[in-house]
Amino acid sequence: MKPRELRPGVYAVGAVDWDRRVFDSLIPLPDGTSYNSYLVQGADKTALIDTVDPKFTSVLMDRLSGVDRIDYVIVQHVEQDHSGSLPVVLGRFPDAQVLCSARAVDLLSTHLHVSGDIVRAVEDGEELALGGKTLRFVYTPWVHWPETMSTFLVEDSVLFTADMFGSHLATSDLIGGEEELYPAAKRYFAEIMMPFRSMLRKDLDKVEPLGAELIAPSHGPVYGHPQFIFDAYRDWLDGPPHNLVVVPFVTMHGSTLAMVDRLTGALVDRGVKVERLDLQGVDLGRLATALVDAATVVAATPTVMTHPHPLMVSALYLANELKPKVRFLSAMVTYGWATSAIEHITDLTSGLKVELIEPVMVKGLPTAEELEKVDALADVIAGKHAEVGLT
Ligand code: FEO
């Protein structure tokens, strides 16, 4: 594919990874992804903003084949899916200087063995003149590494944001449609950005006033109407949770499932929305995305030895790390002889700022009386939601 012009003298030269299905050996990629790299040609100087995943170095180099000179390579984020082709780029353009944030200097040295005089840390707010095109560097740390920065192309009003506002979406569109982008960007926010909510607020406050006309992240298509993604991020960060209970569950012999079925019906009867996630084979991205809006999580699990089922341990570990704005937490636990699973659930979620709701503990197959306790749990949850204005 040839370079695609985003603005006069500004070209998308990255790669679309249509077939990748997992990221970081963890995150499912149902829709592939892309590694975006942008070439900015001024009258005097040329800059390349980010590179691509090493698997796609040849794609990037092919798209740069007609470029005689690169004066600067801007590394907005050192993670290898964006910087991994840097050594090859520097081999082809040996006079290029690498510009990055102060915190990226060490990471470039340790992660890519790129260091020395060719690397220069730019200041927050520093401007670089390319000749009719000015790049302004804006430190936007902790999205999702400490060294991340954005770059504002002043004359063309394009904001390059590294992973921030990204989406794992392989598409032939250079500029994305909002309907297609919203779920992909939300999923990406949930998986990657949600743990950094407090830093993201500051970064948003910094970049939104720039008034960019285009936002060009390093994954997924460009945003033609930046307010769309600013508003979405504000909602995901600070909007109230929805009247929604997320029920991740595991069942081995049907006992837990019986409680999940009962709870689902009881909550729906009380006007509460439910999202059930059978952790056997669940796409963890779905769990992360559901947590963006959930007011309550009810973990439903059998006891294996003395712990929750390992799939539940993994899911709760993830939920704890993602730090969603969940308000309430409860559990439904089945057991044969050990009642300690609930303590492990509490420990695993100790990082969540939640009010704990009395769990339902059942030895073996739930009886009719024990299923009534599930109804009572639904009563409490619906009441808590109503108390905080979620209806
Ligand atoms: Fe897309 Fe944090 O790398």
Short mmCIF file of C-alpha atoms and ligand atoms in Angstrom, two decimals:
data_model
loop_
_atom_site.label_atom_id
_atom_site.label_comp_id
_atom_site.label_asym_id
_atom_site.label_seq_id
_atom_site.Cartn_x
_atom_site.Cartn_y
_atom_site.Cartn_z
CA MET A 1 0.00 0.00 0.00
CA LYS A 2 1.22 3.50 -0.79
CA PRO A 3 1.53 6.24 1.82
CA ARG A 4 -1.88 7.86 2.36
CA GLU A 5 -2.16 11.61 2.60
CA LEU A 6 -3.85 12.83 5.77
CA ARG A 7 -3.08 16.49 5.19
CA PRO A 8 -0.81 18.07 2.55
CA GLY A 9 2.66 16.85 3.44
CA VAL A 10 1.37 14.53 6.17
CA TYR A 11 1.21 10.84 5.32
CA ALA A 12 0.11 7.66 7.08
CA VAL A 13 2.91 5.16 6.49
CA GLY A 14 2.15 2.53 9.14
CA ALA A 15 0.81 -1.01 8.84
CA VAL A 16 -2.55 -2.71 9.31
CA ASP A 17 -2.31 -6.05 11.13
CA TRP A 18 -5.50 -7.67 9.88
CA ASP A 19 -4.87 -11.11 11.31
CA ARG A 20 -3.40 -10.58 14.77
CA ARG A 21 -5.67 -12.16 17.34
CA VAL A 22 -3.92 -11.57 20.66
CA PHE A 23 -1.82 -8.76 22.09
CA ASP A 24 0.71 -9.04 24.91
CA SER A 25 -0.16 -12.76 25.04
CA LEU A 26 -3.28 -11.60 26.89
CA ILE A 27 -5.62 -9.23 25.10
CA PRO A 28 -7.87 -10.73 22.43
CA LEU A 29 -7.96 -8.80 19.17
CA PRO A 30 -11.18 -9.85 17.46
CA ASP A 31 -10.79 -7.07 14.90
CA GLY A 32 -7.01 -7.05 14.40
CA THR A 33 -5.14 -3.80 14.93
CA SER A 34 -2.81 -1.33 13.25
CA TYR A 35 0.51 0.28 14.07
CA ASN A 36 0.27 3.84 12.85
CA SER A 37 3.28 5.83 11.77
CA TYR A 38 3.10 9.28 10.23
CA LEU A 39 5.50 11.14 7.99
CA VAL A 40 5.45 14.94 8.24
CA GLN A 41 7.29 16.77 5.48
CA GLY A 42 8.06 20.45 5.99
CA ALA A 43 9.80 22.74 3.53
CA ASP A 44 13.13 22.19 5.32
CA LYS A 45 12.93 19.07 7.43
CA THR A 46 11.09 15.76 7.58
CA ALA A 47 9.93 13.94 10.69
CA LEU A 48 8.63 10.44 11.20
CA ILE A 49 6.22 10.07 14.13
CA ASP A 50 6.55 6.56 15.62
CA THR A 51 7.42 3.40 13.74
CA VAL A 52 5.64 0.03 13.66
CA ASP A 53 5.74 -3.40 15.24
CA PRO A 54 8.89 -5.27 14.19
CA LYS A 55 6.78 -7.84 12.31
CA PHE A 56 5.81 -5.04 9.93
CA THR A 57 9.15 -3.29 9.50
CA SER A 58 9.25 -4.23 5.83
CA VAL A 59 5.83 -2.61 5.28
CA LEU A 60 7.01 0.63 6.85
CA MET A 61 10.29 0.61 4.94
CA ASP A 62 8.44 -0.05 1.70
CA ARG A 63 6.19 2.92 2.34
CA LEU A 64 9.24 5.05 3.04
CA SER A 65 11.04 3.85 -0.06
CA GLY A 66 10.49 7.12 -1.90
CA VAL A 67 11.67 9.25 1.02
CA ASP A 68 15.18 10.63 0.61
CA ARG A 69 15.73 11.96 4.06
CA ILE A 70 14.32 11.79 7.55
CA ASP A 71 15.71 14.36 9.96
CA TYR A 72 13.79 13.38 13.07
CA VAL A 73 12.13 10.26 14.37
CA ILE A 74 9.67 11.17 17.10
CA VAL A 75 9.22 8.34 19.60
CA GLN A 76 6.02 9.14 21.44
CA HIS A 77 5.93 5.78 23.21
CA VAL A 78 8.69 3.20 23.61
CA GLU A 79 6.56 0.05 23.69
CA GLN A 80 7.85 -2.12 20.90
CA ASP A 81 4.69 -2.19 18.80
CA HIS A 82 5.54 1.44 17.96
CA SER A 83 9.27 1.70 18.43
CA GLY A 84 10.34 -1.80 17.44
CA SER A 85 11.26 -0.82 13.88
CA LEU A 86 13.33 2.14 15.04
CA PRO A 87 16.74 0.43 14.67
CA VAL A 88 16.00 -0.44 11.04
CA VAL A 89 14.71 3.07 10.33
CA LEU A 90 17.89 4.52 11.83
CA GLY A 91 19.94 2.13 9.73
CA ARG A 92 18.33 3.50 6.59
CA PHE A 93 18.38 7.14 7.77
CA PRO A 94 21.58 7.31 9.85
CA ASP A 95 21.52 11.10 10.18
CA ALA A 96 18.11 11.13 11.84
CA GLN A 97 17.86 12.36 15.40
CA VAL A 98 15.51 10.58 17.80
CA LEU A 99 13.29 12.93 19.80
CA CYS A 100 11.35 11.70 22.80
CA SER A 101 10.26 12.65 26.30
CA ALA A 102 12.79 12.79 29.12
CA ARG A 103 11.55 9.52 30.60
CA ALA A 104 11.76 7.74 27.26
CA VAL A 105 15.54 8.14 27.00
CA ASP A 106 16.28 5.40 29.50
CA LEU A 107 13.53 3.15 28.14
CA LEU A 108 14.90 3.48 24.60
CA SER A 109 18.27 2.39 25.89
CA THR A 110 17.01 -0.57 27.91
CA HIS A 111 14.29 -1.78 25.56
CA LEU A 112 15.84 -1.14 22.15
CA HIS A 113 19.49 -0.45 22.91
CA VAL A 114 19.13 2.91 21.17
CA SER A 115 21.08 5.57 23.03
CA GLY A 116 23.80 8.16 22.75
CA ASP A 117 24.02 11.41 20.84
CA ILE A 118 21.28 10.51 18.39
CA VAL A 119 18.66 10.62 21.17
CA ARG A 120 17.47 13.96 22.52
CA ALA A 121 14.79 14.57 25.12
CA VAL A 122 12.43 17.36 24.16
CA GLU A 123 10.79 19.63 26.72
CA ASP A 124 7.10 19.60 27.42
CA GLY A 125 5.71 22.32 25.13
CA GLU A 126 8.84 22.57 22.99
CA GLU A 127 8.28 23.35 19.33
CA LEU A 128 10.18 22.01 16.36
CA ALA A 129 10.07 23.91 13.06
CA LEU A 130 10.15 21.79 9.92
CA GLY A 131 9.51 24.68 7.53
CA GLY A 132 5.86 25.65 7.29
CA LYS A 133 5.02 22.87 9.71
CA THR A 134 5.58 23.09 13.44
CA LEU A 135 5.53 20.14 15.82
CA ARG A 136 4.68 20.95 19.43
CA PHE A 137 5.48 18.21 21.93
CA VAL A 138 2.97 17.75 24.71
CA TYR A 139 3.84 15.47 27.59
CA THR A 140 0.89 13.15 28.22
CA PRO A 141 2.39 10.68 30.68
CA TRP A 142 0.99 7.39 31.85
CA VAL A 143 -1.14 6.45 28.89
CA HIS A 144 -0.19 3.77 29.60
CA TRP A 145 3.56 3.98 30.21
CA PRO A 146 5.29 6.80 32.07
CA GLU A 147 7.10 8.24 29.06
CA THR A 148 4.19 8.79 26.69
CA MET A 149 3.82 12.08 24.90
CA SER A 150 1.67 13.56 22.17
CA THR A 151 2.63 15.75 19.25
CA PHE A 152 0.55 18.62 17.88
CA LEU A 153 1.08 19.63 14.29
CA VAL A 154 0.12 23.25 14.66
CA GLU A 155 -0.54 24.43 11.09
CA ASP A 156 -2.57 21.36 10.12
CA SER A 157 -4.27 20.99 13.51
CA VAL A 158 -3.47 17.30 13.83
CA LEU A 159 -2.84 15.80 17.26
CA PHE A 160 -0.83 12.58 17.32
CA THR A 161 -1.57 10.83 20.61
CA ALA A 162 0.31 7.52 20.69
CA ASP A 163 -1.84 4.88 22.43
CA MET A 164 -4.24 7.44 23.92
CA PHE A 165 -7.60 7.27 22.06
CA GLY A 166 -6.39 4.19 20.21
CA SER A 167 -8.49 1.28 19.03
CA HIS A 168 -7.53 -2.23 18.05
CA LEU A 169 -9.30 -2.07 14.74
CA ALA A 170 -7.94 -3.21 11.42
CA THR A 171 -9.70 -1.25 8.71
CA SER A 172 -9.04 0.14 5.28
CA ASP A 173 -10.45 3.50 6.42
CA LEU A 174 -7.88 6.15 7.21
CA ILE A 175 -10.48 8.18 9.09
CA GLY A 176 -12.91 6.06 11.08
CA GLY A 177 -16.69 6.17 11.27
CA GLU A 178 -17.90 6.90 14.77
CA GLU A 179 -20.31 3.98 14.93
CA GLU A 180 -17.54 1.54 14.17
CA LEU A 181 -14.97 3.31 16.31
CA TYR A 182 -16.99 3.70 19.51
CA PRO A 183 -17.05 0.05 20.63
CA ALA A 184 -13.45 -0.53 19.57
CA ALA A 185 -12.21 2.59 21.36
CA LYS A 186 -14.22 1.70 24.46
CA ARG A 187 -12.78 -1.78 24.55
CA TYR A 188 -9.30 -0.35 24.12
CA PHE A 189 -9.93 2.15 26.92
CA ALA A 190 -11.12 -0.67 29.16
CA GLU A 191 -8.18 -2.93 28.48
CA ILE A 192 -5.35 -0.42 28.39
CA MET A 193 -6.32 2.98 29.76
CA MET A 194 -8.81 2.39 32.58
CA PRO A 195 -6.19 1.81 35.31
CA PHE A 196 -4.74 5.26 34.59
CA ARG A 197 -7.93 7.28 35.03
CA SER A 198 -6.45 9.97 37.25
CA MET A 199 -3.57 10.62 34.85
CA LEU A 200 -5.87 10.48 31.85
CA ARG A 201 -8.00 13.29 33.28
CA LYS A 202 -4.92 15.52 33.41
CA ASP A 203 -3.83 14.51 29.94
CA LEU A 204 -7.30 15.19 28.55
CA ASP A 205 -7.33 18.62 30.20
CA LYS A 206 -4.05 19.30 28.49
CA VAL A 207 -4.84 18.18 24.95
CA GLU A 208 -8.51 19.03 24.55
CA PRO A 209 -7.93 22.83 24.58
CA LEU A 210 -5.53 22.48 21.65
CA GLY A 211 -8.63 22.35 19.47
CA ALA A 212 -7.23 19.73 17.10
CA GLU A 213 -9.25 19.04 13.97
CA LEU A 214 -7.90 15.51 13.65
CA ILE A 215 -6.69 13.04 16.25
CA ALA A 216 -4.26 10.45 14.99
CA PRO A 217 -3.61 7.69 17.53
CA SER A 218 -1.10 4.93 17.07
CA HIS A 219 -3.71 2.15 16.81
CA GLY A 220 -6.85 2.23 14.71
CA PRO A 221 -8.20 4.94 12.44
CA VAL A 222 -7.96 8.71 12.76
CA TYR A 223 -10.79 10.67 14.40
CA GLY A 224 -12.29 13.27 12.08
CA HIS A 225 -14.35 14.80 14.91
CA PRO A 226 -12.18 14.81 18.03
CA GLN A 227 -15.00 15.97 20.31
CA PHE A 228 -16.58 12.56 19.81
CA ILE A 229 -13.70 10.76 21.49
CA PHE A 230 -13.10 13.49 24.10
CA ASP A 231 -16.73 13.18 25.19
CA ALA A 232 -16.55 9.40 25.22
CA TYR A 233 -13.39 9.42 27.34
CA ARG A 234 -14.94 11.88 29.80
CA ASP A 235 -17.96 9.62 30.15
CA TRP A 236 -15.89 6.45 30.60
CA LEU A 237 -13.66 8.22 33.09
CA ASP A 238 -16.15 10.09 35.21
CA GLY A 239 -19.69 9.45 34.06
CA PRO A 240 -21.92 7.67 36.57
CA PRO A 241 -21.95 3.85 36.34
CA HIS A 242 -24.99 2.34 34.71
CA ASN A 243 -27.77 0.44 36.45
CA LEU A 244 -25.85 -2.67 35.50
CA VAL A 245 -24.66 -5.78 37.32
CA VAL A 246 -21.82 -7.73 35.76
CA VAL A 247 -21.82 -11.39 36.74
CA PRO A 248 -18.62 -13.21 35.87
CA PHE A 249 -19.18 -16.87 36.64
CA VAL A 250 -17.74 -20.36 36.52
CA THR A 251 -19.77 -23.50 36.93
CA MET A 252 -18.52 -27.06 37.28
CA HIS A 253 -21.59 -29.16 38.04
CA GLY A 254 -24.41 -26.65 37.63
CA SER A 255 -24.79 -25.41 41.23
CA THR A 256 -23.26 -21.99 40.59
CA LEU A 257 -25.15 -21.75 37.32
CA ALA A 258 -28.43 -22.29 39.16
CA MET A 259 -27.66 -19.27 41.33
CA VAL A 260 -26.57 -17.19 38.34
CA ASP A 261 -29.82 -18.00 36.55
CA ARG A 262 -31.84 -17.09 39.63
CA LEU A 263 -29.96 -13.83 40.16
CA THR A 264 -30.28 -12.86 36.52
CA GLY A 265 -34.05 -13.24 36.58
CA ALA A 266 -34.40 -11.56 39.95
CA LEU A 267 -32.37 -8.53 38.90
CA VAL A 268 -34.20 -8.16 35.61
CA ASP A 269 -37.50 -8.36 37.52
CA ARG A 270 -36.24 -5.46 39.64
CA GLY A 271 -35.33 -3.34 36.62
CA VAL A 272 -31.57 -3.92 36.80
CA LYS A 273 -29.61 -4.73 33.67
CA VAL A 274 -27.37 -7.83 33.81
CA GLU A 275 -24.33 -8.85 31.82
CA ARG A 276 -23.33 -12.48 32.41
CA LEU A 277 -19.90 -13.67 31.45
CA ASP A 278 -19.16 -17.38 31.53
CA LEU A 279 -15.43 -17.31 32.22
CA GLN A 280 -14.92 -20.60 30.44
CA GLY A 281 -13.65 -19.28 27.14
CA VAL A 282 -14.76 -15.70 27.68
CA ASP A 283 -13.02 -12.96 25.77
CA LEU A 284 -11.37 -10.96 28.57
CA GLY A 285 -11.91 -7.81 26.55
CA ARG A 286 -15.64 -8.30 27.05
CA LEU A 287 -15.16 -8.47 30.79
CA ALA A 288 -12.99 -5.35 30.77
CA THR A 289 -15.49 -3.47 28.62
CA ALA A 290 -18.42 -4.47 30.81
CA LEU A 291 -16.56 -3.13 33.83
CA VAL A 292 -16.41 0.39 32.33
CA ASP A 293 -20.12 0.91 33.06
CA ALA A 294 -20.91 -1.64 35.79
CA ALA A 295 -22.24 -0.39 39.12
CA THR A 296 -22.01 -3.85 40.71
CA VAL A 297 -20.00 -7.01 40.20
CA VAL A 298 -21.23 -10.35 41.53
CA ALA A 299 -18.56 -13.04 41.29
CA ALA A 300 -20.13 -16.49 41.09
CA THR A 301 -17.78 -19.40 41.55
CA PRO A 302 -17.36 -22.91 42.83
CA THR A 303 -14.68 -23.55 45.44
CA VAL A 304 -11.71 -25.51 44.10
CA MET A 305 -9.73 -26.89 47.04
CA THR A 306 -9.90 -23.80 49.20
CA HIS A 307 -9.93 -21.03 46.56
CA PRO A 308 -12.26 -19.64 43.95
CA HIS A 309 -12.02 -21.46 40.64
CA PRO A 310 -8.74 -20.48 38.90
CA LEU A 311 -10.66 -18.79 36.07
CA MET A 312 -12.34 -16.58 38.68
CA VAL A 313 -9.01 -15.86 40.35
CA SER A 314 -7.66 -14.68 37.02
CA ALA A 315 -10.75 -12.57 36.23
CA LEU A 316 -10.77 -10.90 39.66
CA TYR A 317 -7.05 -10.25 39.47
CA LEU A 318 -7.65 -8.51 36.16
CA ALA A 319 -10.64 -6.55 37.46
CA ASN A 320 -8.63 -5.40 40.45
CA GLU A 321 -5.81 -4.20 38.21
CA LEU A 322 -8.15 -2.42 35.80
CA LYS A 323 -9.57 -0.29 38.66
CA PRO A 324 -13.05 0.28 37.21
CA LYS A 325 -15.50 2.69 38.85
CA VAL A 326 -17.60 -0.19 40.21
CA ARG A 327 -19.46 0.77 43.40
CA PHE A 328 -20.63 -2.55 44.87
CA LEU A 329 -19.23 -6.06 45.03
CA SER A 330 -20.77 -9.34 46.08
CA ALA A 331 -20.33 -13.04 45.45
CA MET A 332 -22.19 -16.30 45.16
CA VAL A 333 -19.98 -19.20 46.18
CA THR A 334 -20.60 -22.92 46.21
CA TYR A 335 -18.44 -25.25 48.24
CA GLY A 336 -18.14 -28.81 49.46
CA TRP A 337 -16.17 -28.48 52.70
CA ALA A 338 -14.03 -25.29 52.66
CA THR A 339 -15.64 -21.87 53.06
CA SER A 340 -12.50 -19.82 52.53
CA ALA A 341 -13.08 -18.87 48.86
CA ILE A 342 -14.91 -15.73 49.91
CA GLU A 343 -11.88 -14.46 51.83
CA HIS A 344 -9.77 -14.91 48.72
CA ILE A 345 -12.35 -13.01 46.64
CA THR A 346 -12.13 -10.12 49.10
CA ASP A 347 -8.34 -10.19 49.01
CA LEU A 348 -8.21 -10.36 45.24
CA THR A 349 -10.37 -7.25 44.92
CA SER A 350 -8.79 -5.22 47.71
CA GLY A 351 -7.78 -2.51 45.24
CA LEU A 352 -11.37 -1.74 44.26
CA LYS A 353 -13.13 1.08 46.07
CA VAL A 354 -16.35 -0.87 46.56
CA GLU A 355 -18.95 -1.47 49.20
CA LEU A 356 -19.15 -5.18 49.92
CA ILE A 357 -22.59 -6.74 49.89
CA GLU A 358 -23.15 -9.89 51.95
CA PRO A 359 -22.40 -12.89 49.70
CA VAL A 360 -24.51 -16.00 49.26
CA MET A 361 -22.67 -19.16 50.33
CA VAL A 362 -24.13 -22.54 49.40
CA LYS A 363 -22.92 -26.01 50.31
CA GLY A 364 -23.52 -28.17 47.26
CA LEU A 365 -26.62 -27.77 45.14
CA PRO A 366 -28.71 -24.76 46.24
CA THR A 367 -32.00 -25.55 47.94
CA ALA A 368 -35.19 -23.57 47.41
CA GLU A 369 -34.44 -21.63 50.61
CA GLU A 370 -30.94 -20.84 49.44
CA LEU A 371 -32.23 -19.59 46.11
CA GLU A 372 -34.44 -17.23 48.07
CA LYS A 373 -31.21 -15.80 49.48
CA VAL A 374 -30.24 -15.03 45.90
CA ASP A 375 -33.53 -13.13 45.52
CA ALA A 376 -32.64 -11.25 48.68
CA LEU A 377 -29.24 -10.38 47.18
CA ALA A 378 -31.04 -8.99 44.15
CA ASP A 379 -33.23 -6.92 46.51
CA VAL A 380 -30.17 -5.44 48.19
CA ILE A 381 -28.43 -4.67 44.90
CA ALA A 382 -31.50 -3.01 43.41
CA GLY A 383 -31.89 -1.01 46.61
CA LYS A 384 -28.25 0.12 46.57
CA HIS A 385 -28.56 1.18 42.94
CA ALA A 386 -31.69 3.16 43.73
CA GLU A 387 -29.95 4.82 46.70
CA VAL A 388 -27.22 6.21 44.46
CA GLY A 389 -29.69 7.27 41.78
CA LEU A 390 -29.19 4.44 39.29
CA THR A 391 -32.51 3.35 37.89
FE1 FEO B 1 0.44 0.28 21.44
FE2 FEO B 1 1.56 0.75 24.53
O1 FEO B 1 1.70 0.22 22.78
#
